[in-house]
Amino acid sequence: MDQQINTISKTYKPKMSIFWWAHRSTHIRFIMRELTSLTVAFFAVVFLFFIRALSQGPEAYARYVEKLQSPLFIVLHLLALGGLIFHSITWFNLAPKAMVIKLGKKPVPGSFIVISNYLGWIVLSLLIVWLFI
Amino acid sequence: MHFEPFWWSLFGAGGVVSALFFPVLALLIGLAIPLGWIDAPAYETISGWIEPVIVRLVLFVIIVLPLFHWAHRFKFTLIDGLQLQHWSRFLGILCYGAAIVMTLVSGYILWNF
């Protein structure tokens, strides 16, 4: 009897648990780092609505600052600030891997790029604080 | 059409902008002013800063690029973290769509400041 040969084969896809990342601390740290994007989106929206409140007049501005004083927002901002700083640090530390700059033939050392980024961050931050004080 | 490099570029730019600007702004607007460590800038003063078009353009960039940074990064966090590869297209539409909507909202607010 003829045996029909199955010419259509299905590739085997092993099923990964959705908690695959929870078993190793390196994976957990990775997920934590990636989740800092939520703090970025959170503050972008807070900042946008801050500007919107300003556009609506002094009372709206005062009301928005009052809203920011609520315990919920203070806690959210404490968490967000932690996440944002973690984002900045991990981002700048990765910068040399993303950009390779060459001076003539020699590549600029990674440490130079990292330090330049941190310096720029500090200077910019001080400028903005000075603006607000 | 392969849009991936486009979203990745926005992700990169947004990462730089948020890394440089957001910690200090979050500290000032989210903690220092509400908690009274510094006085809230006077309405007239801060409105005066924002009035010029060039300033509003810069603010637009500072708000919009980080939103696209979130969109691209969060999309992949969901896909890789929760193993949702089969939902890639849908999650992309959700995340980039949200960023696009907020871009239009930001443009509207800043244009009509």
PDB file of C-alpha atoms in Angstrom:
ATOM      1  CA  MET A   1       0.000   0.000   0.000  1.00  0.00           C
ATOM      2  CA  ASP A   2       1.197   3.459  -0.800  1.00  0.00           C
ATOM      3  CA  GLN A   3       2.047   5.522   2.204  1.00  0.00           C
ATOM      4  CA  GLN A   4       1.179   9.160   1.743  1.00  0.00           C
ATOM      5  CA  ILE A   5       4.203  11.256   2.640  1.00  0.00           C
ATOM      6  CA  ASN A   6       3.310  14.372   4.545  1.00  0.00           C
ATOM      7  CA  THR A   7       5.092  17.105   2.600  1.00  0.00           C
ATOM      8  CA  ILE A   8       3.659  19.912   4.667  1.00  0.00           C
ATOM      9  CA  SER A   9       5.575  20.195   7.923  1.00  0.00           C
ATOM     10  CA  LYS A  10       4.737  22.526  10.744  1.00  0.00           C
ATOM     11  CA  THR A  11       7.623  24.272  12.426  1.00  0.00           C
ATOM     12  CA  TYR A  12       7.811  23.544  16.102  1.00  0.00           C
ATOM     13  CA  LYS A  13       7.332  26.690  18.179  1.00  0.00           C
ATOM     14  CA  PRO A  14       8.101  26.085  21.819  1.00  0.00           C
ATOM     15  CA  LYS A  15       5.607  27.864  24.032  1.00  0.00           C
ATOM     16  CA  MET A  16       7.220  30.473  26.241  1.00  0.00           C
ATOM     17  CA  SER A  17       5.649  31.377  29.533  1.00  0.00           C
ATOM     18  CA  ILE A  18       4.648  35.022  29.835  1.00  0.00           C
ATOM     19  CA  PHE A  19       6.725  35.002  33.008  1.00  0.00           C
ATOM     20  CA  TRP A  20       9.845  33.842  31.182  1.00  0.00           C
ATOM     21  CA  TRP A  21      11.615  36.985  32.382  1.00  0.00           C
ATOM     22  CA  ALA A  22      10.774  36.522  36.052  1.00  0.00           C
ATOM     23  CA  HIS A  23      13.245  33.724  36.695  1.00  0.00           C
ATOM     24  CA  ARG A  24      16.501  35.616  36.192  1.00  0.00           C
ATOM     25  CA  SER A  25      17.500  38.877  37.844  1.00  0.00           C
ATOM     26  CA  THR A  26      19.113  40.106  34.596  1.00  0.00           C
ATOM     27  CA  HIS A  27      15.825  39.606  32.757  1.00  0.00           C
ATOM     28  CA  ILE A  28      13.873  41.320  35.538  1.00  0.00           C
ATOM     29  CA  ARG A  29      16.265  44.289  35.428  1.00  0.00           C
ATOM     30  CA  PHE A  30      15.802  44.384  31.652  1.00  0.00           C
ATOM     31  CA  ILE A  31      12.018  44.536  31.965  1.00  0.00           C
ATOM     32  CA  MET A  32      12.297  47.213  34.672  1.00  0.00           C
ATOM     33  CA  ARG A  33      14.523  49.261  32.387  1.00  0.00           C
ATOM     34  CA  GLU A  34      12.138  48.950  29.481  1.00  0.00           C
ATOM     35  CA  LEU A  35       9.161  49.889  31.636  1.00  0.00           C
ATOM     36  CA  THR A  36      10.766  53.291  32.310  1.00  0.00           C
ATOM     37  CA  SER A  37       9.211  54.256  28.963  1.00  0.00           C
ATOM     38  CA  LEU A  38       5.935  54.535  30.898  1.00  0.00           C
ATOM     39  CA  THR A  39       7.439  57.220  33.141  1.00  0.00           C
ATOM     40  CA  VAL A  40       8.561  59.071  30.016  1.00  0.00           C
ATOM     41  CA  ALA A  41       5.042  59.022  28.569  1.00  0.00           C
ATOM     42  CA  PHE A  42       3.557  59.966  31.957  1.00  0.00           C
ATOM     43  CA  PHE A  43       5.672  63.064  32.317  1.00  0.00           C
ATOM     44  CA  ALA A  44       5.267  64.107  28.682  1.00  0.00           C
ATOM     45  CA  VAL A  45       1.517  64.225  29.301  1.00  0.00           C
ATOM     46  CA  VAL A  46       1.868  66.000  32.685  1.00  0.00           C
ATOM     47  CA  PHE A  47       4.097  68.591  31.040  1.00  0.00           C
ATOM     48  CA  LEU A  48       1.717  69.052  28.117  1.00  0.00           C
ATOM     49  CA  PHE A  49      -1.216  69.664  30.449  1.00  0.00           C
ATOM     50  CA  PHE A  50       0.905  72.026  32.512  1.00  0.00           C
ATOM     51  CA  ILE A  51       1.354  74.124  29.373  1.00  0.00           C
ATOM     52  CA  ARG A  52      -2.333  73.763  28.572  1.00  0.00           C
ATOM     53  CA  ALA A  53      -3.261  75.046  32.049  1.00  0.00           C
ATOM     54  CA  LEU A  54      -1.015  78.050  31.448  1.00  0.00           C
ATOM     55  CA  SER A  55      -2.712  78.743  28.132  1.00  0.00           C
ATOM     56  CA  GLN A  56      -6.054  78.849  29.941  1.00  0.00           C
ATOM     57  CA  GLY A  57      -5.106  81.658  32.323  1.00  0.00           C
ATOM     58  CA  PRO A  58      -3.767  82.272  35.843  1.00  0.00           C
ATOM     59  CA  GLU A  59      -6.621  80.511  37.644  1.00  0.00           C
ATOM     60  CA  ALA A  60      -6.217  77.369  35.567  1.00  0.00           C
ATOM     61  CA  TYR A  61      -2.453  77.489  36.219  1.00  0.00           C
ATOM     62  CA  ALA A  62      -3.010  77.794  39.964  1.00  0.00           C
ATOM     63  CA  ARG A  63      -5.551  74.964  39.898  1.00  0.00           C
ATOM     64  CA  TYR A  64      -3.142  72.697  38.029  1.00  0.00           C
ATOM     65  CA  VAL A  65      -0.356  73.342  40.541  1.00  0.00           C
ATOM     66  CA  GLU A  66      -2.883  72.509  43.273  1.00  0.00           C
ATOM     67  CA  LYS A  67      -3.734  69.241  41.516  1.00  0.00           C
ATOM     68  CA  LEU A  68      -0.030  68.409  41.411  1.00  0.00           C
ATOM     69  CA  GLN A  69       0.053  68.767  45.201  1.00  0.00           C
ATOM     70  CA  SER A  70      -2.328  65.862  45.750  1.00  0.00           C
ATOM     71  CA  PRO A  71      -0.716  62.857  47.486  1.00  0.00           C
ATOM     72  CA  LEU A  72      -1.423  60.699  44.434  1.00  0.00           C
ATOM     73  CA  PHE A  73       0.520  62.980  42.109  1.00  0.00           C
ATOM     74  CA  ILE A  74       3.369  63.427  44.562  1.00  0.00           C
ATOM     75  CA  VAL A  75       3.760  59.659  44.818  1.00  0.00           C
ATOM     76  CA  LEU A  76       3.457  59.245  41.048  1.00  0.00           C
ATOM     77  CA  HIS A  77       6.116  61.888  40.518  1.00  0.00           C
ATOM     78  CA  LEU A  78       8.438  60.331  43.065  1.00  0.00           C
ATOM     79  CA  LEU A  79       8.163  57.042  41.203  1.00  0.00           C
ATOM     80  CA  ALA A  80       8.383  58.777  37.834  1.00  0.00           C
ATOM     81  CA  LEU A  81      11.493  60.709  38.853  1.00  0.00           C
ATOM     82  CA  GLY A  82      13.170  57.473  39.878  1.00  0.00           C
ATOM     83  CA  GLY A  83      12.215  55.884  36.562  1.00  0.00           C
ATOM     84  CA  LEU A  84      13.314  58.923  34.559  1.00  0.00           C
ATOM     85  CA  ILE A  85      16.725  59.069  36.233  1.00  0.00           C
ATOM     86  CA  PHE A  86      17.111  55.319  35.677  1.00  0.00           C
ATOM     87  CA  HIS A  87      16.180  55.865  32.016  1.00  0.00           C
ATOM     88  CA  SER A  88      18.747  58.653  31.642  1.00  0.00           C
ATOM     89  CA  ILE A  89      21.556  56.699  33.276  1.00  0.00           C
ATOM     90  CA  THR A  90      20.922  53.495  31.325  1.00  0.00           C
ATOM     91  CA  TRP A  91      20.485  55.494  28.125  1.00  0.00           C
ATOM     92  CA  PHE A  92      23.728  57.430  28.449  1.00  0.00           C
ATOM     93  CA  ASN A  93      25.635  54.310  29.435  1.00  0.00           C
ATOM     94  CA  LEU A  94      24.463  52.675  26.209  1.00  0.00           C
ATOM     95  CA  ALA A  95      25.273  55.707  24.039  1.00  0.00           C
ATOM     96  CA  PRO A  96      28.790  54.606  22.986  1.00  0.00           C
ATOM     97  CA  LYS A  97      27.371  51.303  21.730  1.00  0.00           C
ATOM     98  CA  ALA A  98      24.863  53.147  19.551  1.00  0.00           C
ATOM     99  CA  MET A  99      27.149  55.797  18.114  1.00  0.00           C
ATOM    100  CA  VAL A 100      30.668  55.094  16.984  1.00  0.00           C
ATOM    101  CA  ILE A 101      32.450  58.346  16.208  1.00  0.00           C
ATOM    102  CA  LYS A 102      35.816  58.312  14.535  1.00  0.00           C
ATOM    103  CA  LEU A 103      38.431  61.050  14.650  1.00  0.00           C
ATOM    104  CA  GLY A 104      40.374  60.304  11.497  1.00  0.00           C
ATOM    105  CA  LYS A 105      41.031  56.578  11.900  1.00  0.00           C
ATOM    106  CA  LYS A 106      40.842  56.262  15.654  1.00  0.00           C
ATOM    107  CA  PRO A 107      37.434  55.732  17.214  1.00  0.00           C
ATOM    108  CA  VAL A 108      36.535  58.115  20.011  1.00  0.00           C
ATOM    109  CA  PRO A 109      36.701  56.139  23.263  1.00  0.00           C
ATOM    110  CA  GLY A 110      33.352  55.118  24.684  1.00  0.00           C
ATOM    111  CA  SER A 111      34.101  56.755  28.013  1.00  0.00           C
ATOM    112  CA  PHE A 112      34.433  60.119  26.250  1.00  0.00           C
ATOM    113  CA  ILE A 113      30.954  59.812  24.766  1.00  0.00           C
ATOM    114  CA  VAL A 114      29.447  58.745  28.069  1.00  0.00           C
ATOM    115  CA  ILE A 115      31.103  61.602  29.981  1.00  0.00           C
ATOM    116  CA  SER A 116      30.060  64.152  27.341  1.00  0.00           C
ATOM    117  CA  ASN A 117      26.460  63.008  27.647  1.00  0.00           C
ATOM    118  CA  TYR A 118      26.491  63.231  31.433  1.00  0.00           C
ATOM    119  CA  LEU A 119      28.130  66.664  31.353  1.00  0.00           C
ATOM    120  CA  GLY A 120      25.550  67.883  28.848  1.00  0.00           C
ATOM    121  CA  TRP A 121      22.786  66.485  31.039  1.00  0.00           C
ATOM    122  CA  ILE A 122      24.118  68.205  34.165  1.00  0.00           C
ATOM    123  CA  VAL A 123      24.714  71.561  32.453  1.00  0.00           C
ATOM    124  CA  LEU A 124      21.279  71.544  30.831  1.00  0.00           C
ATOM    125  CA  SER A 125      19.612  70.593  34.109  1.00  0.00           C
ATOM    126  CA  LEU A 126      21.394  73.373  36.007  1.00  0.00           C
ATOM    127  CA  LEU A 127      20.353  75.872  33.314  1.00  0.00           C
ATOM    128  CA  ILE A 128      16.722  74.843  33.642  1.00  0.00           C
ATOM    129  CA  VAL A 129      16.827  75.008  37.439  1.00  0.00           C
ATOM    130  CA  TRP A 130      18.368  78.470  37.213  1.00  0.00           C
ATOM    131  CA  LEU A 131      15.533  79.496  34.911  1.00  0.00           C
ATOM    132  CA  PHE A 132      12.933  78.411  37.450  1.00  0.00           C
ATOM    133  CA  ILE A 133      14.519  79.765  40.604  1.00  0.00           C
TER     134      ILE A 133
ATOM    135  CA  MET B   1       6.554  49.175   3.178  1.00  0.00           C
ATOM    136  CA  HIS B   2       9.074  48.828   5.930  1.00  0.00           C
ATOM    137  CA  PHE B   3       8.467  51.547   8.487  1.00  0.00           C
ATOM    138  CA  GLU B   4      10.547  50.087  11.281  1.00  0.00           C
ATOM    139  CA  PRO B   5      13.611  52.351  10.828  1.00  0.00           C
ATOM    140  CA  PHE B   6      11.308  55.370  10.927  1.00  0.00           C
ATOM    141  CA  TRP B   7       9.838  54.427  14.290  1.00  0.00           C
ATOM    142  CA  TRP B   8      13.255  53.447  15.591  1.00  0.00           C
ATOM    143  CA  SER B   9      14.689  56.861  14.691  1.00  0.00           C
ATOM    144  CA  LEU B  10      11.889  58.598  16.582  1.00  0.00           C
ATOM    145  CA  PHE B  11      12.512  56.198  19.466  1.00  0.00           C
ATOM    146  CA  GLY B  12      16.188  57.160  19.541  1.00  0.00           C
ATOM    147  CA  ALA B  13      15.590  60.884  19.317  1.00  0.00           C
ATOM    148  CA  GLY B  14      12.870  60.677  21.966  1.00  0.00           C
ATOM    149  CA  GLY B  15      15.202  58.734  24.220  1.00  0.00           C
ATOM    150  CA  VAL B  16      17.840  61.449  24.048  1.00  0.00           C
ATOM    151  CA  VAL B  17      15.360  64.293  24.577  1.00  0.00           C
ATOM    152  CA  SER B  18      13.645  62.620  27.529  1.00  0.00           C
ATOM    153  CA  ALA B  19      16.967  61.574  29.067  1.00  0.00           C
ATOM    154  CA  LEU B  20      18.270  65.148  28.933  1.00  0.00           C
ATOM    155  CA  PHE B  21      15.165  67.155  29.836  1.00  0.00           C
ATOM    156  CA  PHE B  22      12.688  65.083  31.799  1.00  0.00           C
ATOM    157  CA  PRO B  23      14.397  64.336  35.109  1.00  0.00           C
ATOM    158  CA  VAL B  24      14.969  67.997  35.974  1.00  0.00           C
ATOM    159  CA  LEU B  25      11.555  69.077  34.666  1.00  0.00           C
ATOM    160  CA  ALA B  26       9.817  66.300  36.614  1.00  0.00           C
ATOM    161  CA  LEU B  27      11.749  67.336  39.723  1.00  0.00           C
ATOM    162  CA  LEU B  28      10.706  70.972  39.316  1.00  0.00           C
ATOM    163  CA  ILE B  29       7.128  70.608  38.089  1.00  0.00           C
ATOM    164  CA  GLY B  30       6.238  67.388  39.873  1.00  0.00           C
ATOM    165  CA  LEU B  31       7.943  67.860  43.223  1.00  0.00           C
ATOM    166  CA  ALA B  32       9.767  71.154  43.885  1.00  0.00           C
ATOM    167  CA  ILE B  33       6.899  73.490  42.991  1.00  0.00           C
ATOM    168  CA  PRO B  34       3.997  71.427  44.431  1.00  0.00           C
ATOM    169  CA  LEU B  35       5.903  70.800  47.661  1.00  0.00           C
ATOM    170  CA  GLY B  36       6.920  74.432  47.965  1.00  0.00           C
ATOM    171  CA  TRP B  37      10.676  73.932  47.759  1.00  0.00           C
ATOM    172  CA  ILE B  38      10.634  76.734  45.225  1.00  0.00           C
ATOM    173  CA  ASP B  39       7.907  79.249  44.418  1.00  0.00           C
ATOM    174  CA  ALA B  40       5.808  78.520  41.380  1.00  0.00           C
ATOM    175  CA  PRO B  41       6.967  80.862  38.607  1.00  0.00           C
ATOM    176  CA  ALA B  42       4.615  83.820  38.251  1.00  0.00           C
ATOM    177  CA  TYR B  43       1.953  83.329  35.611  1.00  0.00           C
ATOM    178  CA  GLU B  44       3.082  86.371  33.621  1.00  0.00           C
ATOM    179  CA  THR B  45       6.720  85.296  33.704  1.00  0.00           C
ATOM    180  CA  ILE B  46       6.235  81.731  32.568  1.00  0.00           C
ATOM    181  CA  SER B  47       3.633  82.685  29.953  1.00  0.00           C
ATOM    182  CA  GLY B  48       6.117  85.182  28.614  1.00  0.00           C
ATOM    183  CA  TRP B  49       8.678  82.439  28.141  1.00  0.00           C
ATOM    184  CA  ILE B  50       6.259  80.268  26.180  1.00  0.00           C
ATOM    185  CA  GLU B  51       4.803  83.020  24.001  1.00  0.00           C
ATOM    186  CA  PRO B  52       7.495  83.086  21.257  1.00  0.00           C
ATOM    187  CA  VAL B  53       6.853  80.605  18.446  1.00  0.00           C
ATOM    188  CA  ILE B  54      10.372  79.235  18.598  1.00  0.00           C
ATOM    189  CA  VAL B  55       9.894  78.315  22.268  1.00  0.00           C
ATOM    190  CA  ARG B  56       6.610  76.566  21.507  1.00  0.00           C
ATOM    191  CA  LEU B  57       8.294  74.686  18.679  1.00  0.00           C
ATOM    192  CA  VAL B  58      11.010  73.488  21.051  1.00  0.00           C
ATOM    193  CA  LEU B  59       8.366  72.493  23.618  1.00  0.00           C
ATOM    194  CA  PHE B  60       6.528  70.579  20.894  1.00  0.00           C
ATOM    195  CA  VAL B  61       9.676  68.598  20.146  1.00  0.00           C
ATOM    196  CA  ILE B  62      10.371  68.023  23.854  1.00  0.00           C
ATOM    197  CA  ILE B  63       6.881  66.591  24.336  1.00  0.00           C
ATOM    198  CA  VAL B  64       6.306  64.689  21.079  1.00  0.00           C
ATOM    199  CA  LEU B  65       9.615  62.866  20.605  1.00  0.00           C
ATOM    200  CA  PRO B  66       9.476  61.238  24.071  1.00  0.00           C
ATOM    201  CA  LEU B  67       5.928  60.079  23.284  1.00  0.00           C
ATOM    202  CA  PHE B  68       7.227  58.238  20.223  1.00  0.00           C
ATOM    203  CA  HIS B  69      10.054  56.899  22.340  1.00  0.00           C
ATOM    204  CA  TRP B  70       7.432  55.383  24.669  1.00  0.00           C
ATOM    205  CA  ALA B  71       5.333  54.049  21.768  1.00  0.00           C
ATOM    206  CA  HIS B  72       8.133  52.074  20.128  1.00  0.00           C
ATOM    207  CA  ARG B  73       9.680  50.867  23.358  1.00  0.00           C
ATOM    208  CA  PHE B  74       6.426  49.913  25.079  1.00  0.00           C
ATOM    209  CA  LYS B  75       5.209  48.086  21.973  1.00  0.00           C
ATOM    210  CA  PHE B  76       8.260  45.842  22.125  1.00  0.00           C
ATOM    211  CA  THR B  77       8.047  45.499  25.907  1.00  0.00           C
ATOM    212  CA  LEU B  78       4.528  44.093  25.481  1.00  0.00           C
ATOM    213  CA  ILE B  79       5.501  41.869  22.556  1.00  0.00           C
ATOM    214  CA  ASP B  80       8.680  40.475  24.105  1.00  0.00           C
ATOM    215  CA  GLY B  81       7.568  40.567  27.733  1.00  0.00           C
ATOM    216  CA  LEU B  82       4.149  39.022  27.317  1.00  0.00           C
ATOM    217  CA  GLN B  83       5.031  36.935  24.246  1.00  0.00           C
ATOM    218  CA  LEU B  84       2.458  38.655  22.012  1.00  0.00           C
ATOM    219  CA  GLN B  85       4.299  38.367  18.676  1.00  0.00           C
ATOM    220  CA  HIS B  86       1.058  37.467  16.910  1.00  0.00           C
ATOM    221  CA  TRP B  87      -0.382  40.794  18.060  1.00  0.00           C
ATOM    222  CA  SER B  88       2.541  42.890  16.777  1.00  0.00           C
ATOM    223  CA  ARG B  89       0.556  44.724  14.138  1.00  0.00           C
ATOM    224  CA  PHE B  90      -2.323  45.501  16.480  1.00  0.00           C
ATOM    225  CA  LEU B  91      -0.032  46.673  19.302  1.00  0.00           C
ATOM    226  CA  GLY B  92       1.848  48.819  16.809  1.00  0.00           C
ATOM    227  CA  ILE B  93      -1.346  50.520  15.724  1.00  0.00           C
ATOM    228  CA  LEU B  94      -2.315  51.056  19.377  1.00  0.00           C
ATOM    229  CA  CYS B  95       1.028  52.492  20.493  1.00  0.00           C
ATOM    230  CA  TYR B  96       2.007  54.558  17.448  1.00  0.00           C
ATOM    231  CA  GLY B  97      -1.630  55.602  17.098  1.00  0.00           C
ATOM    232  CA  ALA B  98      -1.690  56.900  20.656  1.00  0.00           C
ATOM    233  CA  ALA B  99       1.543  58.821  20.037  1.00  0.00           C
ATOM    234  CA  ILE B 100       0.132  60.304  16.833  1.00  0.00           C
ATOM    235  CA  VAL B 101      -3.067  61.369  18.589  1.00  0.00           C
ATOM    236  CA  MET B 102      -1.088  63.018  21.395  1.00  0.00           C
ATOM    237  CA  THR B 103       1.102  64.716  18.770  1.00  0.00           C
ATOM    238  CA  LEU B 104      -1.990  66.299  17.234  1.00  0.00           C
ATOM    239  CA  VAL B 105      -3.267  67.306  20.682  1.00  0.00           C
ATOM    240  CA  SER B 106       0.128  68.829  21.542  1.00  0.00           C
ATOM    241  CA  GLY B 107       0.232  70.719  18.261  1.00  0.00           C
ATOM    242  CA  TYR B 108      -3.226  72.078  18.886  1.00  0.00           C
ATOM    243  CA  ILE B 109      -2.448  73.199  22.442  1.00  0.00           C
ATOM    244  CA  LEU B 110       0.864  74.821  21.558  1.00  0.00           C
ATOM    245  CA  TRP B 111      -0.467  76.464  18.402  1.00  0.00           C
ATOM    246  CA  ASN B 112      -3.322  78.036  20.355  1.00  0.00           C
ATOM    247  CA  PHE B 113      -1.277  79.039  23.386  1.00  0.00           C
TER     248      PHE B 113
END
